[in-house]
Amino acid sequence: MPINSTVGIPQGDPMSPANFSVVTAELINAFNQTKAENFNNKIEQKTIYNSSEWLPAAFGYMDDLFITASSKHEAIQLFELAEYHLNKLEMDFNYSKYKALWVHNGKISQDQPIHTQGGDIFLNEYLKVLGVPITQSQFIKD
């Protein structure tokens, strides 16, 4: 039975993190399974060179979701998987809210945006994760 809603959960609602966890549990499991399959099916030698290969594909905290991918191709694959799962729930991404940090050979890169069927995700020179800046430099200009 579909539940028709005219508004979302208000910002700061105490139920927001719990609802987010319930709604995204299947998505996070699909992310992690897909990334593990990509790694296990990898033809090249498996090394620790690209440490993002060894991390789970998704981490969630409260009502935030962090996705790690070992390549742009994998990032696109994971975002398209997310679009598929969210469409089943009649939800979608607001691409203007998403940011990406691309690290290549140990340096943060300002490469081209990540293009998906649903929208573009632009690359930043830093991200704030739970209020902590992830950056190459010691200075952040907000």
PDB file of C-alpha atoms in Angstrom:
ATOM      1  CA  MET A   1       0.000   0.000   0.000  1.00  0.00           C
ATOM      2  CA  PRO A   2       1.643   3.278  -1.050  1.00  0.00           C
ATOM      3  CA  ILE A   3       1.876   6.050   1.494  1.00  0.00           C
ATOM      4  CA  ASN A   4       1.160   9.422  -0.050  1.00  0.00           C
ATOM      5  CA  SER A   5       3.112  12.228   1.536  1.00  0.00           C
ATOM      6  CA  THR A   6       2.797  15.901   0.755  1.00  0.00           C
ATOM      7  CA  VAL A   7       5.899  16.921   2.727  1.00  0.00           C
ATOM      8  CA  GLY A   8       9.148  15.307   3.786  1.00  0.00           C
ATOM      9  CA  ILE A   9      10.492  14.912   7.274  1.00  0.00           C
ATOM     10  CA  PRO A  10      11.239  18.356   8.711  1.00  0.00           C
ATOM     11  CA  GLN A  11      14.906  19.277   9.091  1.00  0.00           C
ATOM     12  CA  GLY A  12      16.059  18.410  12.609  1.00  0.00           C
ATOM     13  CA  ASP A  13      13.199  15.970  13.240  1.00  0.00           C
ATOM     14  CA  PRO A  14      14.378  13.356  15.789  1.00  0.00           C
ATOM     15  CA  MET A  15      13.015  10.578  13.554  1.00  0.00           C
ATOM     16  CA  SER A  16      14.975  11.724  10.498  1.00  0.00           C
ATOM     17  CA  PRO A  17      18.144   9.644  11.129  1.00  0.00           C
ATOM     18  CA  ALA A  18      16.152   6.498  11.945  1.00  0.00           C
ATOM     19  CA  ASN A  19      13.971   6.888   8.860  1.00  0.00           C
ATOM     20  CA  PHE A  20      17.039   7.547   6.719  1.00  0.00           C
ATOM     21  CA  SER A  21      18.711   4.384   8.045  1.00  0.00           C
ATOM     22  CA  VAL A  22      15.673   2.239   7.298  1.00  0.00           C
ATOM     23  CA  VAL A  23      15.191   3.676   3.814  1.00  0.00           C
ATOM     24  CA  THR A  24      18.872   3.425   2.804  1.00  0.00           C
ATOM     25  CA  ALA A  25      19.780   0.035   4.358  1.00  0.00           C
ATOM     26  CA  GLU A  26      19.064  -1.919   1.161  1.00  0.00           C
ATOM     27  CA  LEU A  27      20.877   0.705  -0.917  1.00  0.00           C
ATOM     28  CA  ILE A  28      24.001   0.616   1.274  1.00  0.00           C
ATOM     29  CA  ASN A  29      24.048  -3.200   1.100  1.00  0.00           C
ATOM     30  CA  ALA A  30      23.730  -3.041  -2.712  1.00  0.00           C
ATOM     31  CA  PHE A  31      26.583  -0.492  -2.871  1.00  0.00           C
ATOM     32  CA  ASN A  32      28.878  -2.673  -0.781  1.00  0.00           C
ATOM     33  CA  GLN A  33      27.983  -5.858  -2.672  1.00  0.00           C
ATOM     34  CA  THR A  34      28.594  -4.181  -6.050  1.00  0.00           C
ATOM     35  CA  LYS A  35      31.947  -2.760  -4.964  1.00  0.00           C
ATOM     36  CA  ALA A  36      33.042  -6.142  -3.547  1.00  0.00           C
ATOM     37  CA  GLU A  37      32.049  -7.856  -6.818  1.00  0.00           C
ATOM     38  CA  ASN A  38      34.002  -5.247  -8.820  1.00  0.00           C
ATOM     39  CA  PHE A  39      37.066  -5.922  -6.679  1.00  0.00           C
ATOM     40  CA  ASN A  40      36.734  -9.714  -6.837  1.00  0.00           C
ATOM     41  CA  ASN A  41      36.256  -9.643 -10.635  1.00  0.00           C
ATOM     42  CA  LYS A  42      39.211  -7.307 -11.164  1.00  0.00           C
ATOM     43  CA  ILE A  43      41.620  -8.677 -13.753  1.00  0.00           C
ATOM     44  CA  GLU A  44      44.663  -6.677 -12.644  1.00  0.00           C
ATOM     45  CA  GLN A  45      46.679  -7.768  -9.649  1.00  0.00           C
ATOM     46  CA  LYS A  46      45.023  -6.805  -6.384  1.00  0.00           C
ATOM     47  CA  THR A  47      47.271  -4.495  -4.370  1.00  0.00           C
ATOM     48  CA  ILE A  48      46.904  -1.991  -1.565  1.00  0.00           C
ATOM     49  CA  TYR A  49      47.982   0.814  -3.921  1.00  0.00           C
ATOM     50  CA  ASN A  50      44.420   2.100  -4.338  1.00  0.00           C
ATOM     51  CA  SER A  51      43.230   1.988  -0.733  1.00  0.00           C
ATOM     52  CA  SER A  52      39.708   3.047  -1.723  1.00  0.00           C
ATOM     53  CA  GLU A  53      39.284  -0.421  -3.245  1.00  0.00           C
ATOM     54  CA  TRP A  54      39.506  -1.887   0.250  1.00  0.00           C
ATOM     55  CA  LEU A  55      36.964   0.451   1.840  1.00  0.00           C
ATOM     56  CA  PRO A  56      33.252  -0.318   1.910  1.00  0.00           C
ATOM     57  CA  ALA A  57      31.353   1.519  -0.826  1.00  0.00           C
ATOM     58  CA  ALA A  58      29.131   3.449   1.554  1.00  0.00           C
ATOM     59  CA  PHE A  59      29.129   4.800   5.061  1.00  0.00           C
ATOM     60  CA  GLY A  60      26.068   6.329   6.630  1.00  0.00           C
ATOM     61  CA  TYR A  61      25.847   8.525   9.702  1.00  0.00           C
ATOM     62  CA  MET A  62      22.616  10.077  10.913  1.00  0.00           C
ATOM     63  CA  ASP A  63      21.120  11.351   7.652  1.00  0.00           C
ATOM     64  CA  ASP A  64      24.349  11.646   5.639  1.00  0.00           C
ATOM     65  CA  LEU A  65      25.692   9.103   3.180  1.00  0.00           C
ATOM     66  CA  PHE A  66      29.322   8.902   2.073  1.00  0.00           C
ATOM     67  CA  ILE A  67      30.247   6.883  -1.003  1.00  0.00           C
ATOM     68  CA  THR A  68      33.779   5.702  -1.822  1.00  0.00           C
ATOM     69  CA  ALA A  69      34.727   4.496  -5.286  1.00  0.00           C
ATOM     70  CA  SER A  70      38.069   3.434  -6.694  1.00  0.00           C
ATOM     71  CA  SER A  71      37.454   5.016 -10.113  1.00  0.00           C
ATOM     72  CA  LYS A  72      35.109   7.398 -11.901  1.00  0.00           C
ATOM     73  CA  HIS A  73      33.592   4.410 -13.681  1.00  0.00           C
ATOM     74  CA  GLU A  74      32.795   2.802 -10.336  1.00  0.00           C
ATOM     75  CA  ALA A  75      31.428   6.103  -8.976  1.00  0.00           C
ATOM     76  CA  ILE A  76      29.047   6.357 -11.936  1.00  0.00           C
ATOM     77  CA  GLN A  77      28.042   2.722 -11.465  1.00  0.00           C
ATOM     78  CA  LEU A  78      27.267   3.324  -7.771  1.00  0.00           C
ATOM     79  CA  PHE A  79      25.295   6.521  -8.428  1.00  0.00           C
ATOM     80  CA  GLU A  80      23.237   4.796 -11.117  1.00  0.00           C
ATOM     81  CA  LEU A  81      22.596   1.948  -8.671  1.00  0.00           C
ATOM     82  CA  ALA A  82      21.445   4.546  -6.136  1.00  0.00           C
ATOM     83  CA  GLU A  83      19.143   6.143  -8.702  1.00  0.00           C
ATOM     84  CA  TYR A  84      17.618   2.724  -9.410  1.00  0.00           C
ATOM     85  CA  HIS A  85      17.001   1.976  -5.711  1.00  0.00           C
ATOM     86  CA  LEU A  86      15.677   5.449  -4.946  1.00  0.00           C
ATOM     87  CA  ASN A  87      13.339   5.357  -7.950  1.00  0.00           C
ATOM     88  CA  LYS A  88      11.790   2.186  -6.497  1.00  0.00           C
ATOM     89  CA  LEU A  89      11.021   4.272  -3.393  1.00  0.00           C
ATOM     90  CA  GLU A  90       9.778   7.183  -5.523  1.00  0.00           C
ATOM     91  CA  MET A  91      12.720   9.261  -4.301  1.00  0.00           C
ATOM     92  CA  ASP A  92      15.485  10.982  -6.225  1.00  0.00           C
ATOM     93  CA  PHE A  93      18.812  12.713  -5.786  1.00  0.00           C
ATOM     94  CA  ASN A  94      19.091  16.458  -5.549  1.00  0.00           C
ATOM     95  CA  TYR A  95      22.357  16.613  -7.478  1.00  0.00           C
ATOM     96  CA  SER A  96      22.984  20.227  -6.474  1.00  0.00           C
ATOM     97  CA  LYS A  97      23.578  19.029  -2.880  1.00  0.00           C
ATOM     98  CA  TYR A  98      26.240  16.438  -3.748  1.00  0.00           C
ATOM     99  CA  LYS A  99      29.965  17.024  -3.860  1.00  0.00           C
ATOM    100  CA  ALA A 100      32.866  14.791  -4.770  1.00  0.00           C
ATOM    101  CA  LEU A 101      36.528  14.717  -3.880  1.00  0.00           C
ATOM    102  CA  TRP A 102      38.760  13.017  -6.428  1.00  0.00           C
ATOM    103  CA  VAL A 103      42.182  11.835  -5.257  1.00  0.00           C
ATOM    104  CA  HIS A 104      44.587  10.643  -7.955  1.00  0.00           C
ATOM    105  CA  ASN A 105      48.158   9.581  -7.158  1.00  0.00           C
ATOM    106  CA  GLY A 106      47.822  11.043  -3.673  1.00  0.00           C
ATOM    107  CA  LYS A 107      46.729  14.499  -4.850  1.00  0.00           C
ATOM    108  CA  ILE A 108      43.290  16.089  -4.891  1.00  0.00           C
ATOM    109  CA  SER A 109      42.317  16.628  -8.513  1.00  0.00           C
ATOM    110  CA  GLN A 110      39.958  19.227  -9.976  1.00  0.00           C
ATOM    111  CA  ASP A 111      39.036  16.965 -12.883  1.00  0.00           C
ATOM    112  CA  GLN A 112      35.785  16.995 -14.871  1.00  0.00           C
ATOM    113  CA  PRO A 113      32.475  16.421 -13.042  1.00  0.00           C
ATOM    114  CA  ILE A 114      31.073  12.941 -12.634  1.00  0.00           C
ATOM    115  CA  HIS A 115      28.348  12.623 -15.276  1.00  0.00           C
ATOM    116  CA  THR A 116      25.443  10.264 -14.566  1.00  0.00           C
ATOM    117  CA  GLN A 117      22.111   9.736 -16.284  1.00  0.00           C
ATOM    118  CA  GLY A 118      20.417  11.757 -13.542  1.00  0.00           C
ATOM    119  CA  GLY A 119      22.803  14.684 -13.269  1.00  0.00           C
ATOM    120  CA  ASP A 120      26.341  15.901 -12.664  1.00  0.00           C
ATOM    121  CA  ILE A 121      28.330  15.794  -9.454  1.00  0.00           C
ATOM    122  CA  PHE A 122      30.980  18.485  -9.305  1.00  0.00           C
ATOM    123  CA  LEU A 123      34.428  17.998  -7.818  1.00  0.00           C
ATOM    124  CA  ASN A 124      35.659  20.136  -4.951  1.00  0.00           C
ATOM    125  CA  GLU A 125      39.126  20.885  -3.636  1.00  0.00           C
ATOM    126  CA  TYR A 126      37.913  19.768  -0.201  1.00  0.00           C
ATOM    127  CA  LEU A 127      34.955  18.150   1.543  1.00  0.00           C
ATOM    128  CA  LYS A 128      33.651  18.482   5.047  1.00  0.00           C
ATOM    129  CA  VAL A 129      32.821  15.112   6.557  1.00  0.00           C
ATOM    130  CA  LEU A 130      30.878  15.475   9.792  1.00  0.00           C
ATOM    131  CA  GLY A 131      32.322  18.987  10.070  1.00  0.00           C
ATOM    132  CA  VAL A 132      35.941  17.868   9.559  1.00  0.00           C
ATOM    133  CA  PRO A 133      37.617  19.196   6.393  1.00  0.00           C
ATOM    134  CA  ILE A 134      39.266  16.643   4.107  1.00  0.00           C
ATOM    135  CA  THR A 135      41.792  18.634   2.098  1.00  0.00           C
ATOM    136  CA  GLN A 136      45.298  18.763   0.688  1.00  0.00           C
ATOM    137  CA  SER A 137      46.048  22.152   2.232  1.00  0.00           C
ATOM    138  CA  GLN A 138      45.746  23.376   5.786  1.00  0.00           C
ATOM    139  CA  PHE A 139      43.552  26.313   4.807  1.00  0.00           C
ATOM    140  CA  ILE A 140      39.845  26.232   3.984  1.00  0.00           C
ATOM    141  CA  LYS A 141      38.003  29.223   2.577  1.00  0.00           C
ATOM    142  CA  ASP A 142      34.279  29.010   3.293  1.00  0.00           C
TER     143      ASP A 142
END
